[in-house]
XYZ file of C-alpha atoms in Angstrom:
634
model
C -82.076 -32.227 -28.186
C -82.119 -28.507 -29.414
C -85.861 -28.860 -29.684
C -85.944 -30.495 -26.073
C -84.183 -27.373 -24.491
C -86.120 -24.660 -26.464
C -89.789 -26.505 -25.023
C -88.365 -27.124 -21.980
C -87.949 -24.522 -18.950
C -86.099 -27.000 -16.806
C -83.948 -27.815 -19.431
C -83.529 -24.597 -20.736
C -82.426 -23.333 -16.970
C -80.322 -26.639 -16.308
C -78.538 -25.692 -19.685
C -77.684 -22.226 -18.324
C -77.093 -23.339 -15.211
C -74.842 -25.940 -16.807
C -72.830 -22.612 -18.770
C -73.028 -20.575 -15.467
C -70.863 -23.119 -13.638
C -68.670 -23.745 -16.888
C -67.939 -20.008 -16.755
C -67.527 -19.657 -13.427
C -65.066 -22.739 -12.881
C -63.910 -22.086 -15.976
C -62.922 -18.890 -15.014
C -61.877 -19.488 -11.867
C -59.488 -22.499 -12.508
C -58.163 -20.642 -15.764
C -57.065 -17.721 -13.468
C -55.637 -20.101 -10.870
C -54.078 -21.921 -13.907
C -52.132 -18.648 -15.025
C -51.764 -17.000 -11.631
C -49.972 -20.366 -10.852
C -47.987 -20.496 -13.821
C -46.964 -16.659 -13.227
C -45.602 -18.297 -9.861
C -44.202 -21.260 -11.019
C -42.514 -18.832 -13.673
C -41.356 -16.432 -11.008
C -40.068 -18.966 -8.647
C -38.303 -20.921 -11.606
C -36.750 -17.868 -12.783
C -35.937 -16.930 -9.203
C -34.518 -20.040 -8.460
C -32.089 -19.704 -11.992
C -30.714 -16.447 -10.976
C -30.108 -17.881 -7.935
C -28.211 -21.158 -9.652
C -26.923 -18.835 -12.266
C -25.336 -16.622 -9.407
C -23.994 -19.613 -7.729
C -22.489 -21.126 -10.882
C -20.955 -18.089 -11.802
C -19.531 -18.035 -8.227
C -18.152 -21.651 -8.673
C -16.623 -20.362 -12.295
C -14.991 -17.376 -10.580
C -13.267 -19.794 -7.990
C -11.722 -21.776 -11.213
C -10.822 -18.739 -12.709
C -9.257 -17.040 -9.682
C -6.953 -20.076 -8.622
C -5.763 -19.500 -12.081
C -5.194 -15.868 -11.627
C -4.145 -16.688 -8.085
C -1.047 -19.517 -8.964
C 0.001 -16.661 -12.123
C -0.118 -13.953 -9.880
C 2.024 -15.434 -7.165
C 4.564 -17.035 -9.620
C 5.011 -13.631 -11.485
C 7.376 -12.092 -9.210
C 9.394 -14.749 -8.940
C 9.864 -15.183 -13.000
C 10.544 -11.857 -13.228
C 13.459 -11.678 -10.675
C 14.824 -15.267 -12.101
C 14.487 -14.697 -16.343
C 16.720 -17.343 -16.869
C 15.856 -20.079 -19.217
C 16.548 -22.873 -16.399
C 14.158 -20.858 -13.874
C 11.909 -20.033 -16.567
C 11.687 -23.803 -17.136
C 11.403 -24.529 -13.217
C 7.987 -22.081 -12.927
C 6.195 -23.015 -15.230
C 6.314 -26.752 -14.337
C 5.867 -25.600 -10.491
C 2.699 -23.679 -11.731
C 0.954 -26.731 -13.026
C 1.823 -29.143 -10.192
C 0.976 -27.030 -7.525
C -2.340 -26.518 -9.284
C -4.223 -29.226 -10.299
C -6.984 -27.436 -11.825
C -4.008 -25.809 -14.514
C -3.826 -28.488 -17.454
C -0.902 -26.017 -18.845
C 1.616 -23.483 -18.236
C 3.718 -21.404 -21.133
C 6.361 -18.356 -20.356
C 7.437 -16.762 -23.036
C 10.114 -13.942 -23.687
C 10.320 -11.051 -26.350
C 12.075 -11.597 -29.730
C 16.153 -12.148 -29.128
C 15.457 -11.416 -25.374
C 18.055 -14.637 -24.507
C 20.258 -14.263 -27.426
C 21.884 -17.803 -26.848
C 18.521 -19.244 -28.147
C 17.735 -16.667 -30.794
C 14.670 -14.789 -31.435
C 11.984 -17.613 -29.582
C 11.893 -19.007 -26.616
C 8.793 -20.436 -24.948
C 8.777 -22.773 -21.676
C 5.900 -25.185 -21.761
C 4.329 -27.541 -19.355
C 1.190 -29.425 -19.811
C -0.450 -31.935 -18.009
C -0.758 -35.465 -19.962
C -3.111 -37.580 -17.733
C -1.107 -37.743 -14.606
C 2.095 -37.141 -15.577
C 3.529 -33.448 -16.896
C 6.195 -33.062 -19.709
C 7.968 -29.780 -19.332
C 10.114 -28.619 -22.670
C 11.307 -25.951 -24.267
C 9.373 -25.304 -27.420
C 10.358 -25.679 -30.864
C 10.597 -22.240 -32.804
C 6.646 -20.850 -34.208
C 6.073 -17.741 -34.364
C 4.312 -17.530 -30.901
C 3.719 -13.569 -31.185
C 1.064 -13.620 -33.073
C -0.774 -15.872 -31.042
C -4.015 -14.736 -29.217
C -2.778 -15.354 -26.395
C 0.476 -13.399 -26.394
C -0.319 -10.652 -28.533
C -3.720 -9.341 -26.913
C -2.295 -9.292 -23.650
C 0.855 -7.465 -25.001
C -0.966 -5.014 -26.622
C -3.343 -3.933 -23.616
C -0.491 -4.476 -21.309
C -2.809 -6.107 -18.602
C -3.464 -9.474 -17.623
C -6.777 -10.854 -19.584
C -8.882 -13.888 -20.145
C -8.562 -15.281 -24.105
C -11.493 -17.261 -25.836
C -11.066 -21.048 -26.208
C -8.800 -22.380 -28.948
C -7.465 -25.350 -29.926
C -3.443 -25.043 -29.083
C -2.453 -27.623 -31.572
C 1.310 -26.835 -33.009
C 2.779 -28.289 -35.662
C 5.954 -29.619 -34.152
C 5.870 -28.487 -30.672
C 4.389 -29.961 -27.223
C 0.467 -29.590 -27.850
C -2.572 -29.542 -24.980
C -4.933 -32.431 -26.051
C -8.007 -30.505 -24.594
C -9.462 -27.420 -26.044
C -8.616 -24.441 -23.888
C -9.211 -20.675 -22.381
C -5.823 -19.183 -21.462
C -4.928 -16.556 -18.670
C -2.412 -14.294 -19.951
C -0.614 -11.880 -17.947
C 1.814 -9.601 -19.160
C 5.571 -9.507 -17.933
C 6.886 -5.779 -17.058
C 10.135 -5.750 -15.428
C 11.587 -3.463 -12.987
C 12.373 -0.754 -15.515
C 8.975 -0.727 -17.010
C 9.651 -2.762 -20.267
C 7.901 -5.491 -21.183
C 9.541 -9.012 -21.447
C 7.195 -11.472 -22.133
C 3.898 -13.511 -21.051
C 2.706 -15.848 -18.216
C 0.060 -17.587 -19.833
C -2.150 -20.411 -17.827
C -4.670 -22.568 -19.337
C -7.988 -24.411 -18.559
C -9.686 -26.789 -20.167
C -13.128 -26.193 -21.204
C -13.591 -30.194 -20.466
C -12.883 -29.282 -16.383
C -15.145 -25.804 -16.693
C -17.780 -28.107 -17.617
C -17.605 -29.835 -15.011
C -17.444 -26.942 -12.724
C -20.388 -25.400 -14.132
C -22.787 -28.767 -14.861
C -22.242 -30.199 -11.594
C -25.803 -28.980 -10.378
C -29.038 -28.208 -12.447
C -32.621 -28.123 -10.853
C -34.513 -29.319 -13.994
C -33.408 -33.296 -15.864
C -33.709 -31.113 -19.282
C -31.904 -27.734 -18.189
C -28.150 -26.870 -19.309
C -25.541 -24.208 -19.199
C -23.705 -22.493 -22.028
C -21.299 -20.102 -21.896
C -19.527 -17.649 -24.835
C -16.950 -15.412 -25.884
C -17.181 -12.087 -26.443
C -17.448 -12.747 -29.985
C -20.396 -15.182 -29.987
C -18.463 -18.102 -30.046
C -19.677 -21.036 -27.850
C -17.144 -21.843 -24.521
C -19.470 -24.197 -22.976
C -22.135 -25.850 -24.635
C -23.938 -29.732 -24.441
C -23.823 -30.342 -27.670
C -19.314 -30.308 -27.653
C -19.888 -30.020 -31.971
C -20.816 -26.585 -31.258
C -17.547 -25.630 -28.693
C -14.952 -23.203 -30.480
C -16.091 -23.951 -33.934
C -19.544 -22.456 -33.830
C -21.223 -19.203 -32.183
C -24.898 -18.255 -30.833
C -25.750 -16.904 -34.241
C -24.813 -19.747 -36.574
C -27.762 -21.375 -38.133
C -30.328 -19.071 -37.187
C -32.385 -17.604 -39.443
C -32.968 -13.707 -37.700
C -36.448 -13.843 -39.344
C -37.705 -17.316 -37.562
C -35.948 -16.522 -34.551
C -35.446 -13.476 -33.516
C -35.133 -13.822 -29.627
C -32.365 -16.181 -30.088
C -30.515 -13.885 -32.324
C -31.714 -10.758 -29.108
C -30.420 -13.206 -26.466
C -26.939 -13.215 -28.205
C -26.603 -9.824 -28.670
C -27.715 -9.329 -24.607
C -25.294 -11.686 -23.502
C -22.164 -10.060 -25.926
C -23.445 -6.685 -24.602
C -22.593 -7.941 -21.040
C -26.677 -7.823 -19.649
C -28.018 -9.383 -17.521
C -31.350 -10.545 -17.282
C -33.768 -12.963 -18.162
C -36.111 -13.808 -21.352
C -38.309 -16.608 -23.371
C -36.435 -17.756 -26.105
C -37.634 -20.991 -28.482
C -34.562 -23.603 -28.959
C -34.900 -26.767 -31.452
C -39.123 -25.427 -31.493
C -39.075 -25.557 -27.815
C -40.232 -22.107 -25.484
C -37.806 -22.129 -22.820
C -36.521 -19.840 -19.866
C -32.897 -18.344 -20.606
C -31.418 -16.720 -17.463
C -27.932 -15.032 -18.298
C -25.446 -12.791 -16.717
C -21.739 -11.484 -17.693
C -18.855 -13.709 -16.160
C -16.719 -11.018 -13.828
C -13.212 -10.843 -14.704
C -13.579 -11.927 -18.596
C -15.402 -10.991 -21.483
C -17.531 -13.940 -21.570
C -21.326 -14.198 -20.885
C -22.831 -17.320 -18.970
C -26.273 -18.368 -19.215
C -28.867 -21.378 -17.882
C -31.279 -22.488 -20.291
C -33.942 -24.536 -19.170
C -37.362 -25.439 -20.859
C -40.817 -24.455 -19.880
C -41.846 -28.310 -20.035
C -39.578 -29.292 -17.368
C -40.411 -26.479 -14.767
C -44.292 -26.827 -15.317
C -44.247 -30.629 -15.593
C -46.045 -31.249 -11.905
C -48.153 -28.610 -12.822
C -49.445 -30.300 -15.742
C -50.062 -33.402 -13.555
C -52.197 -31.768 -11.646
C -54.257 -29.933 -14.244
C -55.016 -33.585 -15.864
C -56.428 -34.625 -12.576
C -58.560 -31.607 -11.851
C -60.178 -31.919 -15.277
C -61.816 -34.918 -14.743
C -62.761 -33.962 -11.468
C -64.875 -30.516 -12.551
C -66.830 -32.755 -15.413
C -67.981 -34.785 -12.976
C -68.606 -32.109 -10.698
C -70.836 -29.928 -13.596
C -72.765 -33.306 -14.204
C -73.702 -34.004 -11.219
C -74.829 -30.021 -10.913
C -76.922 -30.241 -14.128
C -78.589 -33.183 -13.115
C -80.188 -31.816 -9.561
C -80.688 -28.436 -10.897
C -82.882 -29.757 -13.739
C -84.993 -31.837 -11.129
C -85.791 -29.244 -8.754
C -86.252 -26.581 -12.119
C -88.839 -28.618 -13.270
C -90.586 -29.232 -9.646
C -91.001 -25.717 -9.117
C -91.758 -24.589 -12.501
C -95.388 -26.258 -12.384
C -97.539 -23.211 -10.970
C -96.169 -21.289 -14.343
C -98.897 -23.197 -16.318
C -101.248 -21.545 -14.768
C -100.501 -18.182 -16.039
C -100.288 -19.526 -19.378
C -103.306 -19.213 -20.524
C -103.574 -15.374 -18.651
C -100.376 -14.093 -20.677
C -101.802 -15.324 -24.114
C -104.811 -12.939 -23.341
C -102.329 -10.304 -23.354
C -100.902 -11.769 -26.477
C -104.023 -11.262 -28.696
C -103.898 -7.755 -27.216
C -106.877 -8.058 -24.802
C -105.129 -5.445 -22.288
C -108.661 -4.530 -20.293
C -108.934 -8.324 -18.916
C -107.288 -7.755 -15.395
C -104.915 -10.562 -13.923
C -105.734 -11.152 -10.467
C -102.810 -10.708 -8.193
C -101.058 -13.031 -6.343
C -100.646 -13.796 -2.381
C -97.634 -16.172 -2.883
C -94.865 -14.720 -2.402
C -91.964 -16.207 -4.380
C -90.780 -15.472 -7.358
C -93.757 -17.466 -9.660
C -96.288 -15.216 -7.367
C -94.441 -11.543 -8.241
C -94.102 -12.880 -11.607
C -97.775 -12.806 -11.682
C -98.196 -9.675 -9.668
C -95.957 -8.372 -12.421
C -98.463 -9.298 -14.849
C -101.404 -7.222 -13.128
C -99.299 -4.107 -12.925
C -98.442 -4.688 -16.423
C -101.704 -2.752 -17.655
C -101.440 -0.119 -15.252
C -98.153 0.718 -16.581
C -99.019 0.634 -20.231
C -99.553 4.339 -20.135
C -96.740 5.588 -18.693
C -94.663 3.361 -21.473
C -96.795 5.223 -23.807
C -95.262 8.465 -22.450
C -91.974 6.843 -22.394
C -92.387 5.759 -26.013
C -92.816 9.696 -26.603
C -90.271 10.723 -24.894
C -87.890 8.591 -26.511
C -89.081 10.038 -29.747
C -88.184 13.234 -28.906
C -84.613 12.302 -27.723
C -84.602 10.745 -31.395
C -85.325 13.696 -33.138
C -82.661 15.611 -30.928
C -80.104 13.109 -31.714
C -80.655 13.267 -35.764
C -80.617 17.286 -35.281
C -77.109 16.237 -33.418
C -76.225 14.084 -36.442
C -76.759 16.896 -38.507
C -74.187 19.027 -37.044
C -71.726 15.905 -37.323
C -72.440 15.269 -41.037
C -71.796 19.303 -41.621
C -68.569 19.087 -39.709
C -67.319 15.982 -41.670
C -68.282 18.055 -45.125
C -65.751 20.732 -43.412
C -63.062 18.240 -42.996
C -63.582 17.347 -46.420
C -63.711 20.926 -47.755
C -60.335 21.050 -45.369
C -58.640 18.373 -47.098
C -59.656 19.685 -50.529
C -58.235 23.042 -49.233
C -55.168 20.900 -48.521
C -54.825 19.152 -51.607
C -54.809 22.084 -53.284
C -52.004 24.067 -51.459
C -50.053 20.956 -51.291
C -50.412 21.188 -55.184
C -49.129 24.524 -55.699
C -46.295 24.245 -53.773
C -44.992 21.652 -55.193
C -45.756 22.932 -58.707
C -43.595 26.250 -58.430
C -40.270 23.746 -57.804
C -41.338 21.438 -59.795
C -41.963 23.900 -62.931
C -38.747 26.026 -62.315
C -36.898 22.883 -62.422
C -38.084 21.586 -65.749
C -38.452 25.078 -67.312
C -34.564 25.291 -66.154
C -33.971 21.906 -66.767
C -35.422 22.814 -70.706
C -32.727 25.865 -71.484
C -29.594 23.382 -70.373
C -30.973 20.657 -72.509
C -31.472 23.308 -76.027
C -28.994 26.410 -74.711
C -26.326 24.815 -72.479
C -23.139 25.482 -75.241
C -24.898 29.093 -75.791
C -24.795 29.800 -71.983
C -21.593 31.325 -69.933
C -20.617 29.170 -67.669
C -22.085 31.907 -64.562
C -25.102 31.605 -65.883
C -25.050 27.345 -66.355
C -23.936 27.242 -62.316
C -26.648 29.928 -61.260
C -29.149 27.585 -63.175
C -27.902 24.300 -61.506
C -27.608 25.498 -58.110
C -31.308 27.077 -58.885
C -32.447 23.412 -59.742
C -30.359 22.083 -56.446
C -32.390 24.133 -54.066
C -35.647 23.836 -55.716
C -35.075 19.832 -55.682
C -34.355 19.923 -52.032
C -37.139 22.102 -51.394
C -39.171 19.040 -53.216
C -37.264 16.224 -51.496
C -37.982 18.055 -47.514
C -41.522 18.803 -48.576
C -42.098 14.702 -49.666
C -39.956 13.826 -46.221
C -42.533 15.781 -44.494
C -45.590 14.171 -45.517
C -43.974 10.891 -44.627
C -43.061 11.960 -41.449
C -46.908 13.417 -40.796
C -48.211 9.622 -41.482
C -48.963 6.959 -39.925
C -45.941 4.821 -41.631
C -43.483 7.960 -40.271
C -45.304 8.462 -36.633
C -43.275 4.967 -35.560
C -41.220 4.687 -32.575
C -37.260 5.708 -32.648
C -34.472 3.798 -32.194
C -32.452 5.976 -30.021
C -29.080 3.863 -29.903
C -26.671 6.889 -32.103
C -24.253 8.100 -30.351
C -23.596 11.313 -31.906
C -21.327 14.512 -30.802
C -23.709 17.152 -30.087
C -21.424 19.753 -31.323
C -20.274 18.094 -34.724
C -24.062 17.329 -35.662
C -24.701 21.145 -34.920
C -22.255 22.242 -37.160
C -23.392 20.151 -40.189
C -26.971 21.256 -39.862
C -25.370 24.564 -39.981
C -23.270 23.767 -43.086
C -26.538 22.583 -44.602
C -28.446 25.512 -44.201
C -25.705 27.924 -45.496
C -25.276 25.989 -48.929
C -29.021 25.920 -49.202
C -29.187 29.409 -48.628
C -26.645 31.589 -50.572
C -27.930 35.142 -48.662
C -26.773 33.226 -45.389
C -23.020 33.398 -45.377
C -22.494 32.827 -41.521
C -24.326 31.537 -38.906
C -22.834 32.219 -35.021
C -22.382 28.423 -32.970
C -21.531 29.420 -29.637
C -20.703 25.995 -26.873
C -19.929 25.670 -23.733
C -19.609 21.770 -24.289
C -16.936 20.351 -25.405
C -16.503 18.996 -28.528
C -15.905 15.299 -27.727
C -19.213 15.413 -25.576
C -21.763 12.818 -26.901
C -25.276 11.712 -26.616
C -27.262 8.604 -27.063
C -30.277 9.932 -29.786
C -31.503 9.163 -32.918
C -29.145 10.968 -35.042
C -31.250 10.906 -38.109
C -34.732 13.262 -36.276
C -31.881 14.914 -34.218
C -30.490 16.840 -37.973
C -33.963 17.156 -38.880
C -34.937 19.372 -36.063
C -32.357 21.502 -35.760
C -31.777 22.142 -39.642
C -35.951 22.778 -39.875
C -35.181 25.543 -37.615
C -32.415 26.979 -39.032
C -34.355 26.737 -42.414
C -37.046 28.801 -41.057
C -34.654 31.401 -39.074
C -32.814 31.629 -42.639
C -35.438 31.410 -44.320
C -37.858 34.266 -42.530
C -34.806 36.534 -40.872
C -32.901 39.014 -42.473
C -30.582 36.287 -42.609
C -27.521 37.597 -40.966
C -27.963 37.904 -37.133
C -28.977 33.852 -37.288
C -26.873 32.213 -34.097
C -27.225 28.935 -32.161
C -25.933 28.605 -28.948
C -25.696 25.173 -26.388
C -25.219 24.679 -22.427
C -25.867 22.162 -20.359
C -27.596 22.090 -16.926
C -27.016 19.277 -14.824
C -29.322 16.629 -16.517
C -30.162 18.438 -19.682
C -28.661 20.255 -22.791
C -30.332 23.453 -24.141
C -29.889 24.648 -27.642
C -30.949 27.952 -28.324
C -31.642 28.835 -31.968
C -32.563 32.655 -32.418
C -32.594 35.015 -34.960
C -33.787 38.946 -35.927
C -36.263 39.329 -38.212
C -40.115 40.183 -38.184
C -41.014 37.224 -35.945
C -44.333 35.479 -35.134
C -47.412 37.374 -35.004
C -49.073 36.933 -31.133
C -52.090 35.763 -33.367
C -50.693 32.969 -34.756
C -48.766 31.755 -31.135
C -51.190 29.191 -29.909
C -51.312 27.596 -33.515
C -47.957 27.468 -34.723
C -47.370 23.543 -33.588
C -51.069 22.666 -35.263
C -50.512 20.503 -38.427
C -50.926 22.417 -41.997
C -51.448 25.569 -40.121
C -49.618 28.927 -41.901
C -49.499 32.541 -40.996
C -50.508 33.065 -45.065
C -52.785 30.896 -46.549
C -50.459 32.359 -49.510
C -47.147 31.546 -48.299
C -44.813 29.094 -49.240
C -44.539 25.684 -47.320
C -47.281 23.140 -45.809
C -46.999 24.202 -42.672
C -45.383 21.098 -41.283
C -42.077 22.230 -40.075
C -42.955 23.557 -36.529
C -45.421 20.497 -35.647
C -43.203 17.971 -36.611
C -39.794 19.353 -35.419
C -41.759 19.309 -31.872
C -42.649 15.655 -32.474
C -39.133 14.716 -33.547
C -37.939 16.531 -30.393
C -40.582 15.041 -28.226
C -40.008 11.226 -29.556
C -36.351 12.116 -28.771
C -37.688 12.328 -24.617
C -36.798 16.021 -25.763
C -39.281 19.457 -25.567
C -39.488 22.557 -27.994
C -40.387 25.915 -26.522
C -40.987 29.248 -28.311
C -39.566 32.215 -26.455
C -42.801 34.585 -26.377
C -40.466 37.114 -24.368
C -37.449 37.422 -27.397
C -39.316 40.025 -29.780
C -36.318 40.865 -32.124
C -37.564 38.010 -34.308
C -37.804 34.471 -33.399
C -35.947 32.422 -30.435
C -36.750 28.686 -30.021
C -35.153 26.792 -27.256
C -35.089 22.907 -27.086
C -33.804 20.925 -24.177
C -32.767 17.205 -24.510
C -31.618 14.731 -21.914
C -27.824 14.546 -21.475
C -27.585 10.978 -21.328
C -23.937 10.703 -22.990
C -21.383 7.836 -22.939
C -17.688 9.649 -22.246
């Protein structure tokens, strides 16, 4: 068949042909595919929000009848606390409410003395009846329900529990609870209202409608813990995060955190090994998060339907193609033969036999026209050819000049190696020549002399430990993105950079923090880069200053903060102004460092959504001035 095609111009164009129209409705019907499924997606995730939103809606109406029948019985126990009333409302509040499967008041230690330190009136809804008692005595306070709302003195939603009591009048269902808190006239607090639901009936509420046969709701605490869920093994007793491996499946374990955050939005998560579309949004009024999962295999199911018809359809279609083209290929490629025998004159390099030229005027006749011009045309190729050689000879002169400036980057990096070397040598060897006379003189040595020696070592090992941090921070593996989720106070972080660079430097006894921000102010950074750049510049101004007019000051304009770091001191040569921020660049080939502090402070600051300036204007010594969004939580 190969054979066949290579011998064989009809085949050969039939078989292109054939790949032309493959391509082309391939293509075409691949980019319909995922422009489709991109709408089908949209419109699926369009139409969740929109069920999502109306859920929620349908949730809020449970939870504010709850809220509603507390709220208008709280009053009315709070100008009646008598046992007897106490009693009377709390049976009143489930009856009048059939959505309510329970109702408990309760009063402060001792607060009716006649019944001792508890006293809790409870009424829960059995089937169709409700049983109304007085508990027995359990230690109610600590309780979720009682104690959270006690403590934040404001009415709150609590996570579902099971309200089994040994000895006392139990809900059968699992249950969320509404607790308010009880503040009478004088201000004091008295007790709780606390009204419960059963996750059975918010079920019901929220599974009552779902556009896909496969799609579900679940909805959880703000500690993980399932609410709502299909599978009722998981309710209560297990969260989001149990039994998932955060290396296997990561998008679960991101779609947990989203929802405890309070987000909303939508993602692709994989449940049980299936990809599927998880809508979620925070429930107003609690804590909890609701979302609707549904998989991708039930919203593109009529879309796969009609892909396995079309298939079929464009094979026959590309047959049926191949077949005609390769008839009238082969119909019109017969005149060809004929110049054949012309073009093999050519071949044996007879170029003075001329090709007569052709009156037809199709594409076989300027094929053959081509032909006769061929000759005529041979010697301006020959000039071409020449040309072309000389455009060679420029580009190897050009390659040349490359290979000489790769030699310099290697005489660079030699250059490099070696600085690199000796500054990491002079630490190195005054902390094992120092290290040596503790080891054989330490008894022999006052104890002045033993401190000056260790705090030598100290500095000369951090000098060692911020010159290896460096190079990490210059490579690839330290050029990653940051994390910017610390939440750091500005001034606090100043302060320790400054502590840093005073115990690093003995000569530096004070350096001047002036703020006009408060101290409590905080920002959202990377806390880490954020010490890094300003102690590198605090290094240098201690470091290259006279070391006692060294101050940093901070304001705040309305959507930035600007730190100021200046000090006096012989400055930065005008030179050396437009190279400062270049990599392994130094004023002294001779001086100490690698000439990494500058370029990758400005990198830190940058990755930060920060910017470093010098102050060419300040020429008492050095002033550098960085400004970083004031994006701060209060």
């Amino acid at each position: 068949m190969i054979r066949n095609i290579r011998q064989s111009l009809s085949h050969k164009l039939s078989f292109s042909i054939l790949l032309l129209a493959v391509v082309i409705f391939g293509g075409s019907m691949g980019f319909q595919f995922l422009h489709s499924q991109r709408i089908i997606r949209h419109q699926a995730e369009t139409r969740a929000e929109s069920i999502l939103n109306t859920t929620s809606m349908r949730l809020s109406q449970y939870l504010d009848e709850v809220e509603t029948a507390t709220a208008n019985f709280e009053w009315l126990i709070l100008k009646n606390m008598h046992p007897d009333s106490l009693l009377l409302y709390s049976r009143r509040i489930v009856e009048e409410n059939p959505n309510i499967t329970g109702c408990s008041i309760t009063s402060e230690p001792y607060y009716f003395k006649e019944f001792g330190r508890y006293f809790s009136a409870y009424s829960v809804r059995i089937g169709d009846s409700i049983e109304t008692v007085r508990e027995a005595e359990y230690e109610y306070f600590d309780k979720p329900w009682y104690k959270v709302a006690r403590v934040q003195g404001k009415a709150v939603w609590i996570d579902a529990y099971d309200d089994f009591n040994e000895g006392t009048l139990s809900n059968p269902e699992v249950i969320v609870s509404y607790s308010k808190p009880l503040i009478n006239g004088e201000g004091l607090f008295v007790g709780v209202v606390s009204t419960d639901l059963s996750l059975k009936q918010l079920s019901q509420a929220i599974s009552s409608h779902k556009p896909y046969p496969d799609s579900y709701f679940i909805l959880i605490g703000d500690d993980g813990h399932y609410l709502l869920h299909p599978d009722s093994t998981k309710l209560v007793k297990k969260s989001i995060f149990t039994d998932v491996d955060p290396l296997k499946h990561p998008d679960l374990i991101a779609l947990g955190h989203e929802m405890m955050e309070g987000y909303q939005d939508n993602m692709e998560v994989y449940i049980n090994g299936e990809r599927c579309i998880a809508c979620y949004q925070p429930q107003p009024g609690t804590n909890w998060s609701l979302a609707f999962i549904s998989p991708e295999s039930s919203v593109f199911d009529t879309h796969y339907k009609l892909l396995n018809i079309l298939i079929p359809l464009i094979i026959l279609s590309l047959i049926i193609i191949v077949l005609l083209c390769r008839q009238v290929v082969h119909h019109a490629s017969i005149p060809l033969k004929q110049l054949v025998h012309q073009s093999k004159q050519i071949a044996t390099g007879n170029y003075d036999e001329q090709i007569a030229h052709s009156k037809r005027s199709d594409e076989i006749g300027q094929l053959q026209n081509s032909f006769a011009n061929m000759q005529l045309s041979l010697k301006q190729h020959i000039g071409n050819v020449e040309r072309a050689n000389d455009e060679l000879a420029r580009r190897i002169e050009e390659l040349k000049e490359a290979n000489e400036l790769a030699m310099d980057g290697v005489k660079q990096k030699a250059i490099f190696i070696q600085n690199m070397t000796h500054q990491i040598r002079t630490p190195l060897n005054i902390i094992m020549g120092f290290g040596e006379i503790l080891r054989d003189s330490r008894d022999e040595l006052p104890d002045h002399e033993v401190d000056s020696i260790t705090s030598m070592i100290d500095r000369n090992a951090v000098t060692l430990s911020r010159m290896g941090q460096m190079l990490y921070d210059c490579s690839d593996q330290g050029n990653v993105a940051l994390v910017r989720n610390d939440i750091i106070q500005c001034n606090a972080a100043i302060r320790e950079a400054i502590d840093n660079t005073c115990r690093q430097f003995t000569e530096v006894d004070h350096i001047h923090f002036e703020s006009t921000l408060p101290d409590s102010f905080c920002i959202r950074t990377n806390r880490l880069y954020f010490f890094r750049s300003i102690r590198e510049l605090l290094y240098n101004a201690a470091k290259y200053s006279d070391g006692k007019h060294i101050s940093v000051k901070v304001t705040e304009t309305q959507t930035m903060i600007r730190i100021v770091i200046e000090d006096i001191g012989p400055g930065i040569s005008e030179d050396f102004y437009e190279h400062m921020f270049t990599p392994f660049t130094k004023t002294n080939d001779l001086s100490e460092g690698l000439g990494l502090g500058l370029p990758l402070t400005r990198r830190h600051i940058r990755n930060l959504d920060g910017s470093l300036y010098f102050d060419k204007k300040y020429h008492d010594g050095c002033r550098f001035i960085i400004f970083l969004p004031k994006i701060h939580d209060d």
